[in-house]
Short mmCIF file of C-alpha atoms and ligand atoms in Angstrom, two decimals:
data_model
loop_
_atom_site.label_atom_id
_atom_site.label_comp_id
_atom_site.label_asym_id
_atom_site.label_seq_id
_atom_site.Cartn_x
_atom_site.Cartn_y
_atom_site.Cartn_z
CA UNK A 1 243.45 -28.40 -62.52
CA UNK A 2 243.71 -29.01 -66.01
CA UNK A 3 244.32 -33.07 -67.32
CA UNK A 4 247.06 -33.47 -69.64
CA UNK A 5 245.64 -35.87 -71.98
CA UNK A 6 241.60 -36.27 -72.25
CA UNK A 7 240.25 -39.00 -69.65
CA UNK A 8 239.47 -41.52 -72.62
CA UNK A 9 243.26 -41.38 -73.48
CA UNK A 10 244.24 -41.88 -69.70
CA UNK A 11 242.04 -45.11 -69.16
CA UNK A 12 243.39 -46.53 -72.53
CA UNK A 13 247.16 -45.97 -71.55
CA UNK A 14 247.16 -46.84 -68.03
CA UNK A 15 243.47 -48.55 -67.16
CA UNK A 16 244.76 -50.52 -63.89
CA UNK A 17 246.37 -47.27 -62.69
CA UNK A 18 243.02 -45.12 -63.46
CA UNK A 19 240.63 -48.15 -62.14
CA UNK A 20 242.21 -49.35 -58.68
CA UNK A 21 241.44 -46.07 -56.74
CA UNK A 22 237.95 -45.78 -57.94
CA UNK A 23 237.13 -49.79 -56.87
CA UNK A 24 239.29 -49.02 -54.00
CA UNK A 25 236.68 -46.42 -52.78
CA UNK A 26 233.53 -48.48 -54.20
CA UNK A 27 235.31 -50.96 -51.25
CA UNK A 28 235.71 -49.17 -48.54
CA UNK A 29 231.83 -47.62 -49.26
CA UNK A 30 230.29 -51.09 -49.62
CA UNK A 31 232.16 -52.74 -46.37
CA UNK A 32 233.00 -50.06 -44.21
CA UNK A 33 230.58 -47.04 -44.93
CA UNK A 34 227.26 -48.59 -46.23
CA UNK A 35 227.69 -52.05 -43.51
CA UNK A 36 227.21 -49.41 -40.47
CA UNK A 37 224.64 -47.13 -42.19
CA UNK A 38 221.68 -49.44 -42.83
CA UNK A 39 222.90 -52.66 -41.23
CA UNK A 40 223.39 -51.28 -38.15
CA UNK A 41 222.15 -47.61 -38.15
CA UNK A 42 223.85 -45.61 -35.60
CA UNK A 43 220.42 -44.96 -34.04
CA UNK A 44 218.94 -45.79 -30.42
CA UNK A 45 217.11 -48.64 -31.63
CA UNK A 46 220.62 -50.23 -32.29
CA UNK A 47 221.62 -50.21 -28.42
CA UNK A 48 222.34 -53.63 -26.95
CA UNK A 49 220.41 -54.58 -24.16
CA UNK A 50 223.34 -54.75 -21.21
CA UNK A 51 220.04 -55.82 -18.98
CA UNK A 52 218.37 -58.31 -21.19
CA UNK A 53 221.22 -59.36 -23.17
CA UNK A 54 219.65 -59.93 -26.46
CA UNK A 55 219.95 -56.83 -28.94
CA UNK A 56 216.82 -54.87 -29.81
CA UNK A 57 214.54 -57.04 -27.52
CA UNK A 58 213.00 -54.61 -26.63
CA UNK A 59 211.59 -52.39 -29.38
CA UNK A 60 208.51 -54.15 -31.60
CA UNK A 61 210.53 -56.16 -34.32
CA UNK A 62 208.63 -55.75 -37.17
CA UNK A 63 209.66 -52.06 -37.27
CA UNK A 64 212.20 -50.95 -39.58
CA UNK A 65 215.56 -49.95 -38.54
CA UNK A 66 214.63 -45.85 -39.68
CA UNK A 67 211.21 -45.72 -38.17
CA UNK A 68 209.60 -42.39 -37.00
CA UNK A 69 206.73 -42.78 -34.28
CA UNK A 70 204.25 -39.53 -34.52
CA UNK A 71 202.15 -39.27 -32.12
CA UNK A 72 199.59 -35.91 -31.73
CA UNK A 73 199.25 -35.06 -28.32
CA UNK A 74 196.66 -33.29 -28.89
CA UNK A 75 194.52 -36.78 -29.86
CA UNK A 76 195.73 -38.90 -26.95
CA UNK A 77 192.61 -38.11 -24.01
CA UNK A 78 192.22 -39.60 -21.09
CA UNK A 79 188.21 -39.93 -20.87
CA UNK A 80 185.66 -41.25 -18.29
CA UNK A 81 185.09 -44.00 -20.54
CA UNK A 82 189.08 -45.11 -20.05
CA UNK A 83 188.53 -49.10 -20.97
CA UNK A 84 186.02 -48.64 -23.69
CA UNK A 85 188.01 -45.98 -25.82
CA UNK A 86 191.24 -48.01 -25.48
CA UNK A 87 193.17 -45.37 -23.36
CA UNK A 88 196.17 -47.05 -21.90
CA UNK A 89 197.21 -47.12 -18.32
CA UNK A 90 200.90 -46.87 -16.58
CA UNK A 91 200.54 -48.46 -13.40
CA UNK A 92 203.84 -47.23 -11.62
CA UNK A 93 204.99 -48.81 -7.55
CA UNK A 94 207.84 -48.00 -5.94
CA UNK A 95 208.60 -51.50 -4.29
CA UNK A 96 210.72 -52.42 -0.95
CA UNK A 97 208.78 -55.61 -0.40
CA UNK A 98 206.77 -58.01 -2.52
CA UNK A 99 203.33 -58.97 -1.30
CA UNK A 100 201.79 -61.44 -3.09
CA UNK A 101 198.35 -59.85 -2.29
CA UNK A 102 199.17 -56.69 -4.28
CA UNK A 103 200.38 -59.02 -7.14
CA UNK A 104 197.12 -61.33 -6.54
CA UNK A 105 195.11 -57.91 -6.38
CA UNK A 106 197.04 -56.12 -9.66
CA UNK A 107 195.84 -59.73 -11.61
CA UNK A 108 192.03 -59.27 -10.41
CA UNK A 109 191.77 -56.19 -12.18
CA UNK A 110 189.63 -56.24 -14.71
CA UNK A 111 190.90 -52.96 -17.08
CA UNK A 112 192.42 -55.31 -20.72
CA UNK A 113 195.76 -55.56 -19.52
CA UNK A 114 197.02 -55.51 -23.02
CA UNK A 115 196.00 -51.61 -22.11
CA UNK A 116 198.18 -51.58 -19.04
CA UNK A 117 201.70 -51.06 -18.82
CA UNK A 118 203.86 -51.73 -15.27
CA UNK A 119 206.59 -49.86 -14.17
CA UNK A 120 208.69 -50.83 -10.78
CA UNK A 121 211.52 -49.48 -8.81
CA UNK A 122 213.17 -51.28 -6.31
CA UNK A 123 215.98 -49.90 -3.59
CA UNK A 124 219.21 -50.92 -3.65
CA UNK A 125 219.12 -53.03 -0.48
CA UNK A 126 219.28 -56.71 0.37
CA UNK A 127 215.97 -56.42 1.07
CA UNK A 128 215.00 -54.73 -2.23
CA UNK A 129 216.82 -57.17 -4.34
CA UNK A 130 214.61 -60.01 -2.32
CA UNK A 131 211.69 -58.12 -3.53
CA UNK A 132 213.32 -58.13 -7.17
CA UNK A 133 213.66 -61.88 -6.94
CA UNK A 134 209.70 -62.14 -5.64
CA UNK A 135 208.43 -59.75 -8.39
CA UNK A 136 210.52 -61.18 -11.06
CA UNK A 137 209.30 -64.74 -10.63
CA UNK A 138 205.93 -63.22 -10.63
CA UNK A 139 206.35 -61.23 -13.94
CA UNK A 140 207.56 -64.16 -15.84
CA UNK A 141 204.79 -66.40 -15.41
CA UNK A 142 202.13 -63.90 -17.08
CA UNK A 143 204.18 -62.23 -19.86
CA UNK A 144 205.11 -65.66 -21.19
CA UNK A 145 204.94 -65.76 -24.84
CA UNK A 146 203.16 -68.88 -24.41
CA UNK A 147 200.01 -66.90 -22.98
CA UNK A 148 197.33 -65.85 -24.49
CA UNK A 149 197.60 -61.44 -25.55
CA UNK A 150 194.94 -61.13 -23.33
CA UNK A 151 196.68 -62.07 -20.51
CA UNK A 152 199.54 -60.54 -20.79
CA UNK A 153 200.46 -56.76 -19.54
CA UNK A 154 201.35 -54.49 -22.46
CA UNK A 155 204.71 -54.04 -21.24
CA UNK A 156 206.73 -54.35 -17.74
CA UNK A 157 209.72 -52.30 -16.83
CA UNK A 158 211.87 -52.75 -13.82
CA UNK A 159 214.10 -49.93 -12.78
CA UNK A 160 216.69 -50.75 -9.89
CA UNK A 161 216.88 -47.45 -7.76
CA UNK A 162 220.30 -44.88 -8.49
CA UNK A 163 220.65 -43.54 -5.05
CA UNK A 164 220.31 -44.40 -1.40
CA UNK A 165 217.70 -45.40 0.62
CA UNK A 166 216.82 -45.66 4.25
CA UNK A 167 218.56 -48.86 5.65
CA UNK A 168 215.87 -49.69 7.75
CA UNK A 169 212.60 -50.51 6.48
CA UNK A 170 210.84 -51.56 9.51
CA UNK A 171 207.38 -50.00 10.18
CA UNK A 172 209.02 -48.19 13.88
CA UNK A 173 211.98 -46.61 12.15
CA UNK A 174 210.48 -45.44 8.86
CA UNK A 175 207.52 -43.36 10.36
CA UNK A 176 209.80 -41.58 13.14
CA UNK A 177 209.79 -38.34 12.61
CA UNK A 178 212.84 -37.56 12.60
CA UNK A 179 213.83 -39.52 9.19
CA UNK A 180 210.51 -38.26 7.24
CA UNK A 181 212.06 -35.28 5.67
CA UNK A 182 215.18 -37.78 4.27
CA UNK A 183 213.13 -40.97 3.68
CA UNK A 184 210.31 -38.49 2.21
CA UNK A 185 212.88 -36.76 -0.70
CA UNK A 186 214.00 -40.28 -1.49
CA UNK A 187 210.92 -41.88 -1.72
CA UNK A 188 210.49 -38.65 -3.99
CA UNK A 189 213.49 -39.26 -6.00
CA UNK A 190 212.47 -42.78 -6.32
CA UNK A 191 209.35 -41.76 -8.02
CA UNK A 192 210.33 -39.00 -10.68
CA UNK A 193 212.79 -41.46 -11.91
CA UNK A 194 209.84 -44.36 -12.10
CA UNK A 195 207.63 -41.77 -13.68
CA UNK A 196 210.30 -39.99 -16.14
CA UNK A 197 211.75 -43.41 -17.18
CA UNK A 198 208.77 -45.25 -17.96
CA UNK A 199 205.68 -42.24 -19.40
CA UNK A 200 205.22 -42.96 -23.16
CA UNK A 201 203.89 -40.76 -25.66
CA UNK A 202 200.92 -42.83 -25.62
CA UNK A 203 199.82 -42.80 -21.81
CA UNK A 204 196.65 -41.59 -21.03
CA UNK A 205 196.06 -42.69 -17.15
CA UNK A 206 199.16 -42.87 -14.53
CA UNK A 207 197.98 -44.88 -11.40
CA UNK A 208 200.47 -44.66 -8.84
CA UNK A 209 199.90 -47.84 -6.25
CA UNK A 210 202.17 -48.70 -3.48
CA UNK A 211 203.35 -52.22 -3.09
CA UNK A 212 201.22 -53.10 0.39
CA UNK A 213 197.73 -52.12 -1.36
CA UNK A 214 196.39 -55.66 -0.74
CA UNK A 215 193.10 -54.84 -1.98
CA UNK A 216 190.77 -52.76 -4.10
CA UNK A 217 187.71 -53.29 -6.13
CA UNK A 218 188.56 -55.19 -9.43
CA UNK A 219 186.82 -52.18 -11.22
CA UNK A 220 189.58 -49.69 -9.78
CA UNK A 221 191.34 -48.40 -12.54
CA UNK A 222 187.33 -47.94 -14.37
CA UNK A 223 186.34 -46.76 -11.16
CA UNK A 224 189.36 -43.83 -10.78
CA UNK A 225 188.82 -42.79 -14.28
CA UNK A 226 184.79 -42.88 -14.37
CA UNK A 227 185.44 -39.57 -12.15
CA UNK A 228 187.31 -37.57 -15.28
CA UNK A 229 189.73 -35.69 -12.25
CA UNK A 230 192.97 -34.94 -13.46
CA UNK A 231 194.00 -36.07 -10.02
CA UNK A 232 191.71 -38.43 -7.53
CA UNK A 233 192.80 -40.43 -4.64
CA UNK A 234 191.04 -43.66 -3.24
CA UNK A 235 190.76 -43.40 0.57
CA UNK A 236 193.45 -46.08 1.94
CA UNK A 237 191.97 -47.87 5.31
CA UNK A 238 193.39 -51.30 6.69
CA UNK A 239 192.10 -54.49 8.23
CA UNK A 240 192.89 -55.15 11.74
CA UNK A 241 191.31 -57.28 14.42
CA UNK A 242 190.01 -54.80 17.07
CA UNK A 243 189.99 -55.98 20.44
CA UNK A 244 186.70 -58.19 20.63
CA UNK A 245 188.48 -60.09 18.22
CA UNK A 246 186.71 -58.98 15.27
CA UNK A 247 187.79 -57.60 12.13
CA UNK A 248 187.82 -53.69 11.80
CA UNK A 249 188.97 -51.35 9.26
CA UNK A 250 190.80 -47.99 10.52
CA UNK A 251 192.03 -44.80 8.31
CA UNK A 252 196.11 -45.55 7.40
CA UNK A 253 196.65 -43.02 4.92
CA UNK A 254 196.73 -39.60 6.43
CA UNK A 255 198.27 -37.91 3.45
CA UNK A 256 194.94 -37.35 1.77
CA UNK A 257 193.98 -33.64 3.71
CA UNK A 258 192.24 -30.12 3.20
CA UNK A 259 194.49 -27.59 4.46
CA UNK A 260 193.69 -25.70 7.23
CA UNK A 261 194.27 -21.87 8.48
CA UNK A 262 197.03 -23.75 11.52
CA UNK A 263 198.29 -25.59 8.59
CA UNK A 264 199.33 -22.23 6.47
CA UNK A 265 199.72 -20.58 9.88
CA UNK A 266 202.68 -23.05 10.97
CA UNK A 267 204.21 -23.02 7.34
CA UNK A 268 204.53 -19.21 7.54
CA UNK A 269 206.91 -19.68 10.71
CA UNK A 270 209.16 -22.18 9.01
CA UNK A 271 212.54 -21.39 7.63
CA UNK A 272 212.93 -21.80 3.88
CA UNK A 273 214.05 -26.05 4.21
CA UNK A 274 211.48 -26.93 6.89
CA UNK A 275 208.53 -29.53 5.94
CA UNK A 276 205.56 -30.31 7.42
CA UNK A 277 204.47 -33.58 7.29
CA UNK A 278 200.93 -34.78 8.09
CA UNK A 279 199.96 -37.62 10.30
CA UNK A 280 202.32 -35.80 13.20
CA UNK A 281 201.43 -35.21 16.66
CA UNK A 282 204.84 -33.39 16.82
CA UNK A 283 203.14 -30.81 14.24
CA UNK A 284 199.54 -30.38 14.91
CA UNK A 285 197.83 -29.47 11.65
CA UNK A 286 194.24 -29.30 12.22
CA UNK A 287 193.84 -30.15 8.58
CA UNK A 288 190.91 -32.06 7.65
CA UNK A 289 192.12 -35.83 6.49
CA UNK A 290 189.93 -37.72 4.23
CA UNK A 291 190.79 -40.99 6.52
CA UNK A 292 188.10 -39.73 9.05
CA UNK A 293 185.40 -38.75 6.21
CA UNK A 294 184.53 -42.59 5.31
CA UNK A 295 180.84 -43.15 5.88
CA UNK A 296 180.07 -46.59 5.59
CA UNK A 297 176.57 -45.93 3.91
CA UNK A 298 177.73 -42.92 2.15
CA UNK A 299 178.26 -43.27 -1.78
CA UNK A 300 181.65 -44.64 -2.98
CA UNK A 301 181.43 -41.88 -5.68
CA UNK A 302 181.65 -38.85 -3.06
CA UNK A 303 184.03 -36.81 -3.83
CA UNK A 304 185.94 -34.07 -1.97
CA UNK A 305 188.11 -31.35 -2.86
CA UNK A 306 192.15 -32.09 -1.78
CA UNK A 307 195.04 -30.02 -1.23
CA UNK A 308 197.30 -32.67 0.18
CA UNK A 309 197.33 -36.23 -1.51
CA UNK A 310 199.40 -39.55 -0.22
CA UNK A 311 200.84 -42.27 -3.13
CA UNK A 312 199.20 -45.20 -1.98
CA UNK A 313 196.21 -45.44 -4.66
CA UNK A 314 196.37 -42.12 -6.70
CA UNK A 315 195.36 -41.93 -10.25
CA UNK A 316 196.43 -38.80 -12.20
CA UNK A 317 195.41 -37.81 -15.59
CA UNK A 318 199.14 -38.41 -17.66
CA UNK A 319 199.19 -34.57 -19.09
CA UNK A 320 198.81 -33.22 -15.53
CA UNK A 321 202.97 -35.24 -14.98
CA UNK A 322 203.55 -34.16 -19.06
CA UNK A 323 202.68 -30.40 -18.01
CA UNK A 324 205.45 -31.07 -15.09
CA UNK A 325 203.60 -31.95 -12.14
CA UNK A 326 206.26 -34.14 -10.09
CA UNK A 327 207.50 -35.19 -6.57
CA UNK A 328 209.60 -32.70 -5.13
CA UNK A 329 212.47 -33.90 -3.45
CA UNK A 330 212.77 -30.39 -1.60
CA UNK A 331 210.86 -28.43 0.49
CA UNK A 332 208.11 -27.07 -2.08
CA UNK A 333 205.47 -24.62 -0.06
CA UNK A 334 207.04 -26.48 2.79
CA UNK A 335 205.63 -29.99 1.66
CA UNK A 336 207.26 -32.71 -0.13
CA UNK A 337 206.79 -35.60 -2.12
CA UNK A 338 203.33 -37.09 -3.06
CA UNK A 339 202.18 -33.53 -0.28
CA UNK A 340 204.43 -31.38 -2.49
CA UNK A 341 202.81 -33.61 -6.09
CA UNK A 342 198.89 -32.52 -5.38
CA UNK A 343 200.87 -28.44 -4.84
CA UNK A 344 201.86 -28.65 -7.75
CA UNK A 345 199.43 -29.68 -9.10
CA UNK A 346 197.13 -27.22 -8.32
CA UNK A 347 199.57 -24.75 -8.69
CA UNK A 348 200.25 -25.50 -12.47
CA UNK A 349 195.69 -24.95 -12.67
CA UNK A 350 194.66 -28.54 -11.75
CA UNK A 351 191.89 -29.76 -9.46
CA UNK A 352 193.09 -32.41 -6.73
CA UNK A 353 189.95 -34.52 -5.64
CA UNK A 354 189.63 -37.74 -3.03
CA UNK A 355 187.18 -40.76 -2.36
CA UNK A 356 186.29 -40.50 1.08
CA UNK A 357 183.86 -43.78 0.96
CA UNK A 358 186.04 -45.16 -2.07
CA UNK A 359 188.31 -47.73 0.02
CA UNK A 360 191.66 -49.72 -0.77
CA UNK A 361 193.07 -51.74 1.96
CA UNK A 362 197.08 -51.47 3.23
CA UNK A 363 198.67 -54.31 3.97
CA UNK A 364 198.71 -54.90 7.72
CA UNK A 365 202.91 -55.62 9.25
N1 GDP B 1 212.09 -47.76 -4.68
C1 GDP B 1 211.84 -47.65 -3.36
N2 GDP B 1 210.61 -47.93 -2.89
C2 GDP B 1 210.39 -47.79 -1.58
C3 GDP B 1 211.41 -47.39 -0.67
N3 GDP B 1 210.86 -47.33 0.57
C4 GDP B 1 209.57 -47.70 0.44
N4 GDP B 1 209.27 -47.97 -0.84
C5 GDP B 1 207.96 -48.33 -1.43
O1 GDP B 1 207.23 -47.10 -1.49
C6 GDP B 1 205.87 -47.26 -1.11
C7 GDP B 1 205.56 -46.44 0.13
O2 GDP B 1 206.42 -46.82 1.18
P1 GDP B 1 205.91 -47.36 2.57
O3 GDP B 1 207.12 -47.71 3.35
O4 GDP B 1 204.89 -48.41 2.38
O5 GDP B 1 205.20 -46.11 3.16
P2 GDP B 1 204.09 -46.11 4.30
O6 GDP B 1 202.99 -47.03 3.90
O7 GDP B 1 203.68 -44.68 4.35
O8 GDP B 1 204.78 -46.57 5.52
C8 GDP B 1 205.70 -48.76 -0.94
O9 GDP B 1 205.24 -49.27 -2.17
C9 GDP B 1 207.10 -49.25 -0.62
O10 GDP B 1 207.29 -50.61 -1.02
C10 GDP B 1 212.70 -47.11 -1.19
O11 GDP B 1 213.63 -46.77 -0.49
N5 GDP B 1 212.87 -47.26 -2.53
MG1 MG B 2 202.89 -48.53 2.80
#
């Protein structure tokens, strides 16, 4: 559209009536546009803590407000030499009860924990948020800003499960049978959402340790990675006073297993949503378990071959979970969870290995 007059003769005749839009605008920019595009950038980094309550508390503050985090894959390793080249560790346990030996245990390790990162889950029971309580108390006395880096963890994340779990947590009613297929998927559930909610883009090592492992060598996470397996298993025993009353160890974890040809031969009868689960005299395997391959004089760094693994101590090389290597919640080659993790495993072209005379120690109920 063409002006009737030239600008210069507009702004002489009538300056407030040329002026007040353009400051108008210059307002609304400054106060309404510009306040909510760099004060507070409409960017994830922005989100208010409904947890924590604080805002941003729990991103590094020294970042700015537009950062961009690269990180090349194809740099991050996960080595033999884990401690010495600085790889870091997620340290992920689903948790229905606290024992303080598996905190007291998780504090004698010796990896830097400013290299270590913690991730939790807890059920929603009444039990699980007594567990919460147990952990939490425990949590706050080492991350204290008041102590030293060094003894601080890197970071610790507490997840409160989405879904159901099995009411009853007692050692009778969780191993029957009958409930493994439905405690198994949700104890698989449980751990995809630990594992998808807490692996960073700089985690070399995920070691996956359930919340009864009282007791391992200090050297563990060193230990697991000294062996350079994208997957490797510690052999789970526990104490127990046998009856001369003297202490004994005995195989717990029977999850840890070569498959055998009654193994494939009883998954080939099953329907399409049938499991087998191992440990079962109700479904006798045959398979191999690495609980009965412990030889007290052997050397803790045997290793043997795996096609079955258990969660209790189980360290996995973080691209074999990145590739998608996961717990399957549903019958997968008729095996589930941490069973159905080690298939998958090998099925996406990674070796599953276990420590036969490498032990950790269960809590005993
Ligand atoms: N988040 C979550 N963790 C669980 C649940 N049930 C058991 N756990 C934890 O999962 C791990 C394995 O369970 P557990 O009952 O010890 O298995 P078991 O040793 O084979 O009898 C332990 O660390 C438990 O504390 C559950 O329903 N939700
Ligand atoms: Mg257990």
């Amino acid at each position: 559209m063409l002006l009737k007059y030239p600008i210069v003769y507009q702004i002489r005749r009538n300056p407030v009536k040329f002026f007040t839009p353009i400051l108008g605008l210059i307002f609304l920019w400054v106060f309404l546009i510009q306040d909510k595009s760099t004060k507070k950038p409409n960017s994830p980094y922005s989100y208010k803590s409904k947890v924590f309550g604080k805002k941003n508390d729990w991103i590094p503050r020294n970042l700015p407000a537009d950062h961009i985090s690269h990180y090349d894959l194809n740099k991050l390793a996960s080595t033999p030499m884990a401690a010495y080249n600085k790889e870091r560790v997620l340290i992920l346990t689903p948790m229905a009860k606290f024992h303080q030996g598996y905190w007291d245990n998780l504090l004698s390790l010796t990896y830097p924990r400013s290299l270590i990162e913690l991730g939790f889950i807890f059920p929603r029971t009444q039990e699980g948020d007594e567990a919460l309580k147990n952990l939490e108390r425990q949590v706050k006395k080492i991350q204290n800003p008041k102590n030293k880096i060094e003894e601080r963890f890197a970071k610790v994340v507490i997840l409160r499960q989405e879904h159901e779990s099995l009411k009853s947590q007692n050692e009778k009613d969780r191993h029957a049978f009958k409930v493994q297929k439905e405690r198994r998927s949700q104890m698989a559930t449980a751990r995809n959402s630990l594992l998808f909610t807490t692996i960073g883009p700089y985690t070399s090592w995920v070691l996956w340790l359930d919340s009864d492992i009282v007791e391992t060598p200090p050297t563990l996470i060193q230990d697991l990675a000294s062996h350079d397996k994208p997957v490797i298993a510690a052999n789970c025993f526990q104490r127990y006073t046998d009856d001369n009353n003297s202490p004994a160890i005995r195989p717990y974890d029977f999850n840890n297993w070569i498959e055998s040809d009654e193994g494939l031969r009883i998954a080939s009868t099953l329907g399409d949503d049938d499991i087998i689960v191992e440990g079962y005299s109700e479904i006798a395997t045959y398979r191999p378990l690495m609980g009965h391959f412990y030889d007290e004089n052997g050397d803790p760094k045997t290793e043997m071959p795996l096609d079955g693994v258990g969660g209790t101590c189980l360290m996995v090389k973080a691209d074999v979970h990145r590739d998608g290597a996961m717990f399957p919640n549903f019958p997968f080659y008729h095996l589930i969870e941490t069973e159905g993790f080690a298939k998958m495993a090998k099925r996406l072209g990674y070796d599953v290995f276990g420590l036969p005379n490498y032990l950790v120690y269960h809590y005993n109920e």
